[in-house]
């Protein structure tokens, strides 16, 4: 699925990076977006085959007409939002200095 739109929800794609995973069999792709007012978010994706299935225990279903998709909102002390998701064959994260609602809207736009 990798997310490749150049502009999403007022954000513009500013950088794409790929990183080899420690297992040496796959890579993670990172898409970095920025808005005109300087807010940023990052989508990082990798193939789900190398993700421990126990990670999915606290996920909830994402309503979609396109199959079985899951997500989890992780809260932390900093002013960042992190949503971990499984869409199709991809496991990913959306992180950034955006609201949880904005991150969920971005996630919904991926499916």
Tab-separated table of N, CA and C in Angstrom, residues 20-21 27 34 38 40-41 44 48 50-53 56 58 64-65 84 86 91 96 98 100 104 108 110:
chain	number	residue	atom	x	y	z
A	20	UNK	N	16.866	-0.510	6.128
A	20	UNK	CA	16.929	-1.961	6.231
A	20	UNK	C	16.636	-2.374	7.670
A	21	UNK	N	15.752	-3.363	7.842
A	21	UNK	CA	15.433	-3.859	9.181
A	21	UNK	C	16.569	-4.724	9.707
A	27	UNK	N	12.695	-3.989	4.608
A	27	UNK	CA	12.991	-2.603	4.958
A	27	UNK	C	11.721	-1.911	5.435
A	34	UNK	N	4.846	17.761	5.948
A	34	UNK	CA	4.883	19.014	6.704
A	34	UNK	C	3.789	19.942	6.187
A	38	UNK	N	4.271	24.511	9.730
A	38	UNK	CA	5.412	23.850	10.363
A	38	UNK	C	5.121	22.566	11.115
A	40	UNK	N	4.472	18.645	11.580
A	40	UNK	CA	4.972	17.498	10.820
A	40	UNK	C	4.351	16.209	11.326
A	41	UNK	N	4.240	15.247	10.416
A	41	UNK	CA	3.941	13.882	10.821
A	41	UNK	C	4.697	12.938	9.905
A	44	UNK	N	5.479	5.516	8.842
A	44	UNK	CA	6.512	4.501	8.664
A	44	UNK	C	5.814	3.175	8.421
A	48	UNK	N	4.037	-6.786	7.018
A	48	UNK	CA	3.591	-7.331	8.303
A	48	UNK	C	4.151	-8.711	8.635
A	50	UNK	N	7.002	-9.801	9.261
A	50	UNK	CA	8.079	-9.833	10.245
A	50	UNK	C	7.704	-9.169	11.566
A	51	UNK	N	6.401	-8.944	11.784
A	51	UNK	CA	5.915	-8.326	13.017
A	51	UNK	C	5.371	-9.419	13.930
A	52	UNK	N	5.748	-9.393	15.189
A	52	UNK	CA	5.266	-10.361	16.176
A	52	UNK	C	3.754	-10.213	16.326
A	53	UNK	N	2.963	-11.276	16.088
A	53	UNK	CA	1.498	-11.186	16.185
A	53	UNK	C	0.989	-10.745	17.556
A	56	UNK	N	-0.635	-7.251	18.176
A	56	UNK	CA	-2.005	-6.916	17.789
A	56	UNK	C	-3.028	-7.104	18.906
A	58	UNK	N	-3.904	-5.486	21.565
A	58	UNK	CA	-4.679	-4.338	22.033
A	58	UNK	C	-5.222	-3.477	20.893
A	64	UNK	N	-13.978	0.019	7.732
A	64	UNK	CA	-13.552	0.195	6.354
A	64	UNK	C	-14.301	-0.785	5.471
A	65	UNK	N	-14.496	-0.408	4.231
A	65	UNK	CA	-15.104	-1.312	3.252
A	65	UNK	C	-14.050	-2.165	2.565
A	84	UNK	N	-0.531	3.186	15.703
A	84	UNK	CA	0.060	1.992	15.106
A	84	UNK	C	-1.071	1.282	14.372
A	86	UNK	N	-2.459	-1.748	11.143
A	86	UNK	CA	-2.280	-2.858	10.212
A	86	UNK	C	-3.333	-2.690	9.132
A	91	UNK	N	2.203	-3.061	8.097
A	91	UNK	CA	2.194	-2.647	9.493
A	91	UNK	C	2.841	-1.272	9.510
A	96	UNK	N	3.549	12.239	15.081
A	96	UNK	CA	3.773	13.646	14.782
A	96	UNK	C	3.179	14.577	15.802
A	98	UNK	N	0.609	16.366	15.791
A	98	UNK	CA	-0.755	16.590	15.323
A	98	UNK	C	-1.706	15.989	16.349
A	100	UNK	N	-4.818	13.677	17.865
A	100	UNK	CA	-5.233	12.291	17.647
A	100	UNK	C	-6.297	12.226	16.561
A	104	UNK	N	-6.095	10.107	13.150
A	104	UNK	CA	-7.113	9.126	12.758
A	104	UNK	C	-7.675	9.441	11.376
A	108	UNK	N	-7.582	6.957	8.216
A	108	UNK	CA	-8.776	6.605	7.425
A	108	UNK	C	-8.575	6.913	5.950
A	110	UNK	N	-5.917	6.385	4.368
A	110	UNK	CA	-5.033	5.356	3.812
A	110	UNK	C	-5.799	4.152	3.287
